[in-house]
Coordinates of C-alpha atoms in Angstrom, one line a residue:
Chain H
M9 CA 0.0 0.0 0.0
S10 CA 1.6 3.3 -1.0
L11 CA 1.4 6.4 1.0
A12 CA -0.4 9.6 0.3
F13 CA -0.6 12.9 2.0
Q14 CA -3.4 15.2 2.9
S15 CA -4.0 18.4 4.8
F16 CA -7.0 19.7 6.7
L17 CA -6.6 23.3 5.7
R18 CA -10.2 24.3 5.8
R19 CA -11.0 22.4 9.0
D20 CA -7.9 23.2 11.1
C21 CA -6.4 26.5 9.9
T22 CA -7.1 30.2 9.8
V23 CA -5.1 31.9 7.0
R24 CA -4.1 35.6 6.5
R25 CA -2.1 36.8 3.6
V26 CA 0.8 39.1 4.3
D27 CA 2.5 40.5 1.2
D28 CA 3.6 37.4 -0.8
L29 CA 3.5 35.0 2.2
F30 CA 0.8 33.4 4.2
L31 CA 0.3 33.3 7.9
V32 CA -1.4 30.1 9.0
F33 CA -2.8 29.6 12.5
F34 CA -2.9 25.8 13.0
R35 CA -5.5 25.1 15.7
P36 CA -4.4 21.6 16.7
S37 CA -1.0 22.8 17.8
G38 CA -1.9 26.5 18.5
Q39 CA 1.2 27.5 16.5
T40 CA 1.5 30.2 13.8
H41 CA 3.4 29.4 10.7
M42 CA 4.6 31.5 7.8
L43 CA 4.4 29.8 4.4
P44 CA 5.4 30.8 0.9
V45 CA 2.9 30.5 -1.9
T46 CA 4.2 27.1 -3.0
S47 CA 3.5 25.5 0.4
M48 CA 0.2 27.1 0.5
A49 CA -0.7 25.8 -2.9
L50 CA 0.3 22.3 -1.7
L51 CA -1.9 22.5 1.4
D52 CA -4.7 23.7 -0.7
A53 CA -4.4 20.9 -3.3
L54 CA -4.2 18.3 -0.5
D55 CA -7.2 19.7 1.3
E56 CA -9.5 18.1 -1.1
T57 CA -8.1 14.6 -1.6
P58 CA -5.2 12.6 -0.3
L59 CA -2.6 12.4 -3.1
A60 CA 0.4 10.2 -3.7
V61 CA 3.7 12.1 -3.9
A62 CA 4.1 11.1 -7.5
D63 CA 0.8 12.6 -8.4
I64 CA 1.2 15.9 -6.7
P65 CA 3.2 17.8 -9.3
A66 CA 0.7 17.0 -12.0
A67 CA -2.2 17.9 -9.8
L68 CA -0.6 21.3 -9.0
A69 CA 0.1 21.9 -12.6
A70 CA -3.5 21.2 -13.6
R71 CA -4.7 23.4 -10.7
Y72 CA -2.7 26.4 -11.8
D73 CA -3.0 25.8 -15.5
T74 CA 0.7 25.3 -16.0
E75 CA 3.2 22.5 -16.9
A76 CA 4.6 20.0 -14.3
E77 CA 8.4 20.4 -14.1
V78 CA 11.1 17.8 -14.3
G79 CA 12.4 17.2 -10.8
A80 CA 9.4 18.7 -9.1
E81 CA 8.6 15.4 -7.2
A82 CA 11.9 15.7 -5.2
V83 CA 11.0 19.2 -4.3
V84 CA 7.5 18.2 -3.3
E85 CA 8.9 15.5 -1.1
R86 CA 11.1 17.9 0.7
L87 CA 8.2 20.4 1.2
L88 CA 6.0 17.6 2.5
R89 CA 8.6 16.5 5.0
E90 CA 8.8 20.0 6.5
L91 CA 5.1 20.4 6.5
E92 CA 4.6 17.1 8.1
E93 CA 7.0 18.0 10.9
V94 CA 4.7 20.8 12.0
G95 CA 1.6 18.8 11.4
L96 CA 0.2 20.7 8.5
V97 CA 0.1 17.6 6.4
E98 CA -0.2 14.0 7.4
Q99 CA 0.4 10.6 5.7
V100 CA -2.5 8.3 5.0
P101 CA -2.5 4.9 3.4
M102 CA -3.8 5.1 -0.2
G103 CA -7.3 4.0 -0.7
R104 CA -8.4 5.1 2.7
V105 CA -11.5 7.2 2.8
P106 CA -10.7 10.7 3.9
E107 CA -11.6 11.3 7.6
E108 CA -14.9 12.8 8.5
P109 CA -14.0 16.1 10.1
V110 CA -14.5 16.1 13.8
N111 CA -16.0 19.1 15.5
G112 CA -13.6 21.7 14.1
G113 CA -15.5 24.6 15.5
V114 CA -13.9 24.6 18.9
T115 CA -13.3 28.1 20.0
A116 CA -10.0 29.2 21.5
Chain S
M23 CA -6.3 62.8 42.7
A24 CA -5.4 60.6 45.7
F25 CA -7.9 59.4 48.2
A26 CA -6.7 59.6 51.8
G27 CA -8.8 56.6 52.9
L28 CA -6.0 54.1 53.3
S29 CA -6.8 51.4 55.8
S30 CA -4.6 51.2 58.8
G31 CA -4.6 47.4 58.4
G32 CA -3.4 46.6 61.9
R33 CA -0.6 44.0 62.2
S34 CA -1.1 42.6 58.7
G35 CA -0.2 45.9 57.2
R36 CA -1.7 48.8 55.3
S37 CA -3.5 48.1 52.0
M38 CA -4.8 50.1 49.1
T39 CA -6.2 49.4 45.7
V40 CA -4.8 51.4 42.8
R41 CA -5.8 51.4 39.2
I42 CA -3.6 51.8 36.2
G43 CA -5.7 51.7 33.0
P44 CA -7.7 48.5 33.0
I45 CA -5.7 46.9 35.7
Q46 CA -6.5 47.3 39.4
Y47 CA -4.1 46.1 42.1
R48 CA -4.3 45.6 45.8
L49 CA -1.0 46.6 47.3
T50 CA -0.2 45.8 50.9
S51 CA 2.8 46.3 53.2
P52 CA 3.3 46.5 57.0
L53 CA 6.4 48.7 56.6
G54 CA 5.5 52.3 57.3
R55 CA 8.3 53.9 55.3
L56 CA 7.7 51.8 52.3
W57 CA 4.0 52.5 52.5
D58 CA 4.6 56.2 52.4
E59 CA 6.8 55.8 49.3
L60 CA 4.2 53.7 47.6
A61 CA 1.3 56.1 48.5
H62 CA 3.4 59.1 47.3
L63 CA 4.3 57.5 44.0
Y64 CA 0.7 56.6 43.2
R65 CA -0.8 59.8 44.6
E66 CA -2.4 60.7 41.2
Y67 CA -3.8 57.3 40.4
P68 CA -7.4 56.3 41.2
Q69 CA -7.4 54.5 44.5
N70 CA -9.9 52.5 46.5
D71 CA -12.5 52.8 43.8
P72 CA -15.4 50.5 44.8
Q73 CA -16.6 50.3 41.1
H74 CA -13.5 48.3 40.1
C75 CA -12.5 45.0 41.6
P76 CA -8.8 44.5 42.3
E77 CA -7.5 41.8 40.0
Y78 CA -4.1 41.1 41.5
E79 CA -2.7 41.4 45.0
V80 CA 0.9 42.2 45.7
R81 CA 2.3 42.3 49.2
V82 CA 5.8 43.4 50.2
A83 CA 6.7 42.4 53.8
P84 CA 9.7 41.5 55.9
T85 CA 11.0 37.9 55.2
S86 CA 10.6 37.1 58.9
W87 CA 9.9 39.1 62.1
W88 CA 13.4 39.9 62.9
R89 CA 14.2 41.0 59.4
R90 CA 12.3 44.2 60.1
F91 CA 15.2 45.2 62.3
V92 CA 18.4 43.4 61.2
R93 CA 19.7 43.7 57.7
S94 CA 16.1 44.5 56.8
Q95 CA 14.9 42.3 54.0
I96 CA 11.6 42.0 52.3
N97 CA 10.0 39.6 49.9
I98 CA 7.1 39.6 47.5
R99 CA 4.0 37.7 47.9
A100 CA 1.5 37.9 45.1
D101 CA -1.4 36.2 43.4
V102 CA 0.9 35.1 40.6
M103 CA 4.0 34.0 42.3
G104 CA 7.4 34.0 40.7
P105 CA 10.9 33.0 41.9
F106 CA 11.2 36.2 43.9
A107 CA 14.3 36.2 46.0
P108 CA 14.4 38.5 49.1
L109 CA 15.5 42.1 48.6
P110 CA 16.9 44.7 50.9
A111 CA 14.1 46.7 52.5
T112 CA 15.4 49.9 50.9
L113 CA 14.4 48.5 47.5
G114 CA 10.8 47.8 48.6
Q115 CA 9.3 50.1 46.0
V116 CA 11.3 48.2 43.3
A117 CA 9.8 45.0 44.7
F118 CA 6.3 46.4 44.3
E119 CA 7.0 47.4 40.7
M120 CA 8.5 44.0 39.9
G121 CA 5.6 42.2 41.5
M122 CA 3.1 44.3 39.6
N123 CA 4.8 43.7 36.3
Y124 CA 5.0 40.0 37.0
Q125 CA 1.3 39.7 37.5
L126 CA 0.7 41.0 34.0
V127 CA 3.5 39.1 32.3
M128 CA 2.3 35.8 33.7
G129 CA -1.4 36.3 34.5
L130 CA -3.0 38.8 32.1
N131 CA -4.6 37.2 29.1
R132 CA -7.5 39.5 28.4
Y133 CA -5.4 41.4 25.8
L134 CA -2.6 40.7 23.4
S135 CA 0.4 41.9 25.4
L136 CA 3.4 43.3 23.7
H137 CA 6.7 44.2 25.3
A138 CA 6.5 47.7 24.0
S139 CA 6.0 51.3 24.9
S140 CA 3.4 53.6 23.2
V141 CA 2.4 57.2 22.9
E142 CA -0.8 58.8 21.6
R143 CA -1.8 61.8 19.6
D144 CA -5.3 62.7 18.3
G145 CA -6.7 59.3 19.2
E146 CA -4.0 57.3 17.4
C147 CA -0.8 55.8 18.7
V148 CA 2.7 54.7 17.9
I149 CA 3.9 51.4 19.4
F150 CA 7.6 51.0 20.1
S151 CA 8.7 47.4 20.3
A152 CA 12.2 46.7 21.5
E153 CA 14.1 44.4 23.8
S154 CA 14.7 45.2 27.5
G155 CA 17.4 47.7 28.1
S156 CA 17.1 49.2 24.6
G157 CA 15.7 52.6 25.7
K158 CA 12.1 52.2 24.7
S159 CA 10.9 53.4 28.1
T160 CA 13.2 56.5 28.0
L161 CA 12.0 57.2 24.4
A162 CA 8.3 57.0 25.5
A163 CA 9.0 59.2 28.5
G164 CA 10.8 61.8 26.3
L165 CA 7.9 61.9 23.9
A166 CA 5.4 62.1 26.7
Y167 CA 7.2 65.2 28.1
G168 CA 7.4 66.5 24.5
G169 CA 3.6 66.8 23.8
W170 CA 2.5 63.2 23.3
R171 CA 0.3 61.3 25.7
L172 CA 1.9 58.3 27.4
L173 CA -0.1 55.1 26.9
G174 CA 2.5 52.9 28.5
D175 CA 6.3 52.3 28.8
E176 CA 6.4 48.6 29.6
F177 CA 3.4 46.9 27.9
A178 CA 1.1 47.7 25.0
F179 CA -2.2 46.0 25.4
I180 CA -4.1 45.3 22.2
E181 CA -7.8 44.5 22.7
P182 CA -8.9 41.5 20.6
G183 CA -11.9 42.3 18.4
T184 CA -11.5 46.1 18.5
G185 CA -7.8 46.3 17.9
L186 CA -7.6 49.3 20.3
A187 CA -4.5 49.9 22.4
L188 CA -5.4 50.3 26.0
P189 CA -3.5 52.7 28.2
Y190 CA -1.3 51.5 31.1
P191 CA 0.5 54.7 32.1
R192 CA 2.4 53.4 35.1
P193 CA 5.4 55.3 36.5
V194 CA 8.2 54.9 34.0
S195 CA 11.2 52.9 35.2
L196 CA 14.5 54.7 34.3
K197 CA 18.1 53.5 34.7
N198 CA 21.4 55.4 35.1
Q199 CA 22.0 57.9 32.3
A200 CA 18.4 57.8 31.3
I201 CA 17.5 59.4 34.6
D202 CA 19.9 62.3 33.8
V203 CA 18.4 62.6 30.3
M204 CA 14.9 62.9 31.6
A205 CA 15.9 65.2 34.5
E206 CA 16.4 67.8 31.8
L207 CA 13.0 67.2 30.3
A208 CA 10.6 66.6 33.3
P209 CA 9.9 68.5 36.5
A210 CA 11.8 67.3 39.6
E211 CA 8.7 66.5 41.6
R212 CA 7.6 63.9 39.1
F213 CA 10.6 61.7 40.0
S214 CA 10.8 59.2 42.8
R215 CA 14.0 58.9 44.8
R216 CA 16.8 57.0 43.3
Y217 CA 17.4 53.4 44.1
H218 CA 21.1 52.7 44.2
G219 CA 23.2 49.5 44.2
T220 CA 21.2 47.4 41.8
P221 CA 23.1 45.1 39.3
K222 CA 21.9 47.5 36.6
G223 CA 23.1 50.5 38.6
T224 CA 20.6 53.2 39.8
L225 CA 16.9 53.0 39.2
C226 CA 14.3 55.8 39.4
Y227 CA 10.6 56.0 38.7
L228 CA 9.2 58.9 36.7
L229 CA 5.5 59.8 36.9
P230 CA 4.1 60.5 33.4
P231 CA 2.5 63.9 32.9
A232 CA -0.7 64.4 34.9
E233 CA -2.8 64.4 31.7
S234 CA -1.5 60.9 30.7
I235 CA -2.7 59.6 34.1
A236 CA -6.0 61.4 34.0
R237 CA -6.8 60.0 30.6
M238 CA -5.9 56.4 31.4
D239 CA -9.4 55.3 30.3
E240 CA -9.1 56.6 26.7
P241 CA -7.8 53.9 24.3
A242 CA -6.1 54.7 21.0
R243 CA -6.1 53.3 17.5
P244 CA -2.6 52.0 16.6
R245 CA -1.3 53.9 13.6
C246 CA 2.2 52.5 13.2
V247 CA 4.7 50.1 14.8
V248 CA 8.3 51.2 15.3
F249 CA 11.4 49.2 16.3
P250 CA 13.8 51.7 17.8
K251 CA 17.5 51.3 18.3
F252 CA 19.5 53.9 20.3
I253 CA 23.0 54.0 18.9
P254 CA 25.2 56.9 20.3
D255 CA 26.8 59.0 17.6
S256 CA 24.8 57.3 14.8
T257 CA 23.2 59.1 11.9
P258 CA 19.4 59.2 12.4
A259 CA 17.7 56.8 10.0
I260 CA 14.3 55.3 9.2
R261 CA 13.7 52.0 7.4
L262 CA 10.3 50.8 6.3
I263 CA 10.0 47.1 7.4
R264 CA 8.2 44.5 5.3
K265 CA 5.2 43.1 7.0
P266 CA 6.4 39.5 7.2
E267 CA 9.5 40.7 9.1
A268 CA 7.3 42.9 11.3
H269 CA 5.2 39.8 12.2
I270 CA 8.2 37.8 13.2
L271 CA 9.6 40.6 15.3
L272 CA 6.3 41.5 17.0
V273 CA 5.3 37.9 17.8
A274 CA 8.7 37.5 19.4
S275 CA 8.0 40.6 21.6
S276 CA 4.6 39.3 22.9
T277 CA 4.5 37.7 26.3
N278 CA 1.2 35.9 25.6
Y279 CA 0.8 35.5 21.9
Q280 CA 0.7 31.8 22.0
T281 CA -1.5 31.5 25.1
L282 CA -4.2 33.6 23.3
G283 CA -4.3 31.1 20.5
E284 CA -6.4 32.1 17.5
A285 CA -7.6 35.4 19.3
G286 CA -3.9 36.4 19.5
F287 CA -3.3 35.4 15.9
L288 CA -6.1 37.5 14.6
A289 CA -5.3 40.5 16.9
M290 CA -1.7 40.5 15.7
A291 CA -2.7 40.0 12.0
D292 CA -5.2 42.9 12.2
L293 CA -2.7 45.1 14.0
L294 CA -0.1 44.7 11.3
D295 CA -2.7 44.9 8.5
A296 CA -3.5 48.3 9.7
C297 CA -0.1 49.6 10.7
P298 CA 3.1 50.1 8.6
A299 CA 6.2 49.1 10.5
Y300 CA 9.5 51.0 10.7
E301 CA 12.9 50.6 12.2
I302 CA 14.7 53.7 13.5
T303 CA 18.2 54.3 14.7
Y304 CA 18.8 57.5 16.7
P305 CA 21.7 59.0 18.7
S306 CA 19.6 61.4 20.9
M307 CA 16.2 62.2 22.2
E308 CA 16.0 65.2 19.9
A309 CA 16.8 63.0 16.9
A310 CA 14.2 60.4 18.0
R311 CA 11.5 63.0 18.3
A312 CA 12.1 64.3 14.8
L313 CA 12.1 60.7 13.4
V314 CA 8.8 60.0 15.1
E315 CA 7.3 63.1 13.5
Q316 CA 8.4 61.9 10.1
I317 CA 6.9 58.5 10.7
W318 CA 3.7 60.0 11.9
Q319 CA 3.4 61.9 8.7
H320 CA 4.4 59.0 6.5
S321 CA 2.1 56.5 8.2
G322 CA -0.8 59.0 7.9
E323 CA -0.2 59.3 4.1
M324 CA 0.0 55.6 3.7
R325 CA -3.3 55.3 5.5
Q326 CA -4.9 57.8 3.2
K327 CA -3.6 56.1 0.1
A328 CA -4.8 52.7 1.3
Q329 CA -8.3 54.1 2.0
A330 CA -8.4 55.8 -1.4
A331 CA -7.4 52.5 -3.1
H332 CA -10.1 50.5 -1.4
G333 CA -12.8 53.1 -1.9
Chain T
M16 CA -11.5 27.5 8.4
M17 CA -9.9 29.1 5.5
N18 CA -10.8 32.6 4.7
D19 CA -11.0 34.0 1.2
Q20 CA -7.2 34.2 0.7
K21 CA -7.0 31.2 -1.6
P22 CA -4.1 31.5 -4.1
N23 CA -6.0 30.0 -7.0
A24 CA -6.4 33.1 -9.0
D25 CA -3.0 34.4 -8.1
V26 CA -0.8 35.1 -11.0
A27 CA 2.3 35.1 -8.8
S28 CA 1.5 31.6 -7.7
R29 CA 1.8 30.3 -11.3
R30 CA 5.2 31.9 -11.6
H31 CA 6.3 30.4 -8.3
L32 CA 5.1 27.0 -9.4
L33 CA 6.9 27.3 -12.6
K34 CA 10.1 27.6 -10.5
L35 CA 9.2 24.7 -8.3
G36 CA 12.2 22.7 -9.4
A37 CA 14.6 25.4 -8.3
M38 CA 12.9 26.2 -5.0
A39 CA 15.3 26.1 -2.1
A40 CA 13.5 28.2 0.5
P41 CA 12.0 26.6 3.6
A42 CA 8.5 25.2 3.2
V43 CA 7.4 26.7 6.5
I44 CA 8.7 29.0 9.2
T45 CA 7.1 28.7 12.7
L46 CA 6.8 32.0 14.5
A47 CA 8.1 31.8 18.0
P48 CA 7.4 34.0 20.9
A49 CA 10.5 35.1 22.8
S50 CA 8.8 34.1 26.0
A51 CA 9.4 30.5 27.0
R52 CA 5.8 30.2 28.0
A53 CA 4.9 28.2 24.9
A54 CA 8.0 26.1 25.1
A55 CA 7.6 25.6 28.8
S56 CA 4.2 24.2 28.4
V57 CA 5.8 21.5 26.2
L58 CA 8.9 21.2 28.3
N59 CA 7.2 21.2 31.6
C60 CA 10.5 21.3 33.3
R61 CA 11.6 22.7 36.7
V62 CA 14.8 23.9 38.2
P63 CA 15.2 23.1 41.9
F64 CA 16.4 25.9 44.1
P65 CA 18.2 25.2 47.4
D66 CA 16.8 26.9 50.5
N67 CA 19.8 29.2 50.6
V68 CA 22.6 30.0 48.2
D69 CA 26.1 31.4 49.0
S70 CA 28.1 34.0 47.1
N71 CA 29.9 31.1 45.3
G72 CA 26.7 29.7 44.0
N73 CA 26.7 26.7 46.4
A74 CA 23.8 25.6 48.6
C75 CA 24.4 26.6 52.2
A76 CA 22.7 25.6 55.4
T77 CA 22.0 28.9 57.2
P78 CA 21.6 32.4 55.9
T79 CA 24.4 34.6 57.2
P80 CA 23.1 37.1 59.8
A81 CA 24.3 40.7 60.0
G82 CA 25.7 42.2 63.2
G83 CA 23.6 41.6 66.2
G84 CA 21.1 44.0 67.9
G85 CA 19.9 46.2 65.1
N86 CA 17.8 49.1 66.3
G87 CA 15.0 48.2 68.6
G88 CA 14.3 44.6 67.8
G89 CA 15.3 41.5 69.8
P90 CA 18.5 39.7 68.9
P91 CA 18.4 37.5 65.9
P92 CA 17.8 33.8 66.6
W93 CA 21.4 32.9 66.0
A94 CA 23.4 35.9 67.3
G95 CA 27.1 35.3 66.7
G96 CA 26.4 32.6 64.1
P97 CA 28.7 31.5 61.3
G98 CA 29.8 35.0 60.5
G99 CA 31.7 35.2 63.8
N100 CA 31.0 37.6 66.7
P101 CA 28.2 40.2 66.3
N102 CA 29.6 43.5 65.1
P103 CA 28.3 46.1 67.5
G104 CA 28.7 48.7 64.7
G105 CA 26.5 46.7 62.4
G106 CA 22.7 46.8 62.1
Q107 CA 20.2 47.3 59.4
G108 CA 20.7 48.9 56.1
G109 CA 22.6 47.5 53.2
Q110 CA 23.9 44.1 52.4
G111 CA 27.3 44.3 54.0
G112 CA 29.2 41.3 55.1
S113 CA 28.8 39.7 58.5
G114 CA 31.7 41.6 59.9
G115 CA 33.2 38.3 60.9
D116 CA 35.5 35.9 58.9
Q117 CA 36.1 37.6 55.5
N118 CA 36.9 34.3 53.8
Q119 CA 33.5 32.8 54.6
P120 CA 31.2 33.2 51.6
I121 CA 28.0 35.0 52.5
C122 CA 24.9 32.7 52.6
Y123 CA 21.8 34.4 51.2
P124 CA 18.2 33.2 51.9
G125 CA 16.5 31.6 49.0
P126 CA 13.1 32.3 47.4
G127 CA 11.5 30.6 50.4
A128 CA 10.0 27.3 51.4
D129 CA 7.0 27.7 49.2
M130 CA 9.2 28.0 46.1
P131 CA 11.5 25.0 46.3
A132 CA 11.5 24.6 42.5
V133 CA 10.5 26.9 39.8
D134 CA 9.2 25.9 36.4
A135 CA 10.8 26.9 33.2
D136 CA 8.3 29.6 32.3
A137 CA 8.4 31.4 35.6
L138 CA 12.2 31.3 35.7
Q139 CA 12.5 32.8 32.2
K140 CA 10.0 35.5 33.0
A141 CA 11.7 36.3 36.3
I142 CA 15.1 36.5 34.6
L143 CA 13.7 38.7 31.8
L144 CA 12.2 41.0 34.4
Q145 CA 15.4 41.1 36.5
D146 CA 17.4 42.0 33.3
D147 CA 15.0 44.8 32.9
G148 CA 16.1 46.3 36.2
G149 CA 12.8 45.4 37.8
S150 CA 14.5 43.4 40.5
S151 CA 17.7 44.5 42.1
F152 CA 19.8 43.5 45.0
D153 CA 23.6 43.2 45.4
G154 CA 25.0 39.9 46.3
Q155 CA 21.8 37.8 46.2
M156 CA 21.3 38.2 42.5
A157 CA 24.9 37.4 41.8
A158 CA 24.6 34.4 44.1
Y159 CA 21.6 33.0 42.2
Q160 CA 23.2 33.6 38.8
K161 CA 26.3 31.7 40.0
Y162 CA 24.1 28.9 41.2
L163 CA 22.3 28.7 37.8
A164 CA 25.7 28.8 36.0
R165 CA 26.9 25.9 38.2
V166 CA 23.7 23.9 37.5
K167 CA 24.5 24.2 33.8
S168 CA 28.2 23.7 33.9
Q169 CA 28.1 20.7 36.3
Q170 CA 25.0 19.3 34.7
L171 CA 23.1 19.3 38.0
E172 CA 19.4 18.6 38.3
G173 CA 17.6 21.2 36.2
S174 CA 20.5 21.8 33.7
S175 CA 18.7 20.5 30.7
C176 CA 15.7 22.6 31.7
L177 CA 17.8 25.7 31.9
M178 CA 19.5 25.0 28.5
S179 CA 16.1 24.4 27.0
I180 CA 14.9 27.8 28.3
E181 CA 17.8 29.4 26.6
L182 CA 17.1 27.6 23.3
A183 CA 13.5 28.5 23.4
G184 CA 14.2 32.1 24.3
R185 CA 16.4 32.8 21.2

């Protein structure tokens, strides 16, 4: 079973744009992160469906109406590792039904 | 306007409540001389007002019965306790100020707290964010005695939801040369006595102008954020800081950003949405005052342009 | 909940994605408050304080009294204690030595029985406030700082906590 990644951007995060970066408040950890647009695009793409790493560059390219680059997969892997460390993405086994969101409306 | 109605307190000591902006303290001590100093320093602050509940209690008392007489030592007992080591009784007022500060640093989470000073004009304020010992208190005091209203020298409190900065115009803590600088700018009767022999040298407390104290219930809308650096003999300079950098710097300056969670995140994001951020380097109070005037003008113009762009 | 800041329509994002292969910047930067409060809640560590600390930063048994008598009170419980004979010229005011053996380090009282250990958060805050000039006393502050330095250098109980505070605070 191969691994895929997903995020819970809409459920778990509050986002504010600051110049060309994004401030993300991640409710499960209570931490604030600053992300460049590429990371943000990744989180956004993974928010809808878990994707295998190999499929992510093509999915991003389709989303932004551009061409997937050679070598993009290695970059995506690195980005995912960093995002996973802070909990913004998580691994799921492929074929698993995306989680039903639990009550994400917990107030601070 | 001081009220004379201080309780005698009996053996446990004399006690009063004093309000600084939105924070009301109960302050207690059985030591007569310290009591007189405390009452004198806070003579212009609202005291013993039954409409406000004291939120924090700070008590300064001898460490043991015999310490009233031999190598007099006091310690701090407060609602929010810290690792307060005993101090010489001659520094009792310093103990009160430290205890009062500590209550807010550790125990106040109604507002987003920034380690910053701020001054107000026409309902808007400048927030000066800098590390301890950088001169932000002296800068605020110098501006307060140069026509601005002091909102606070140690903390800036940003109210979540409204984004307003709430005043906390406590006596300004000055050290060493800063005392001499301000002695040229403020009347002598506004200063406490000097407290000598501290690791940082000599300390002194300066009452803000009477108007700053009297208007402690008037919040202000933040207009700009400034990161000041005092560098002797430098050329005065201003640099506009990009917002992502300002976020990183200002989050680092907040004592409770993370505790506030999403409320803190939104308050900080709103603050920096609305306020341009600048860094200034200055060699003197006179230079700093001029730089702040420039920033005031510039930030006003930026606000007008932004409003025009968004219709 | 995501607000309306989606990058979908962002022209800049296409340009960035076109450069995906060359991207070397970090994927994410976590904003950190200078206060150790956040770190401390994760670290949950404490630094034990001895009851009393001497001017070399070692734990000591009994705080050094001043000269006996003072002005008006009774004699201290241990008149003529480890500092030698009471100094008739001594008394209250200042933190001078005991007037006795000059080679004996002065033993300062600690934070008190109700503060035998302090957690990382409180220690960081207290140190920050003391750096601010908010707390000030000769001898005692130096004694405590020496004690903390010993904790770190000799890796006594609490050393990893102290080092974590320093890391979190930067």
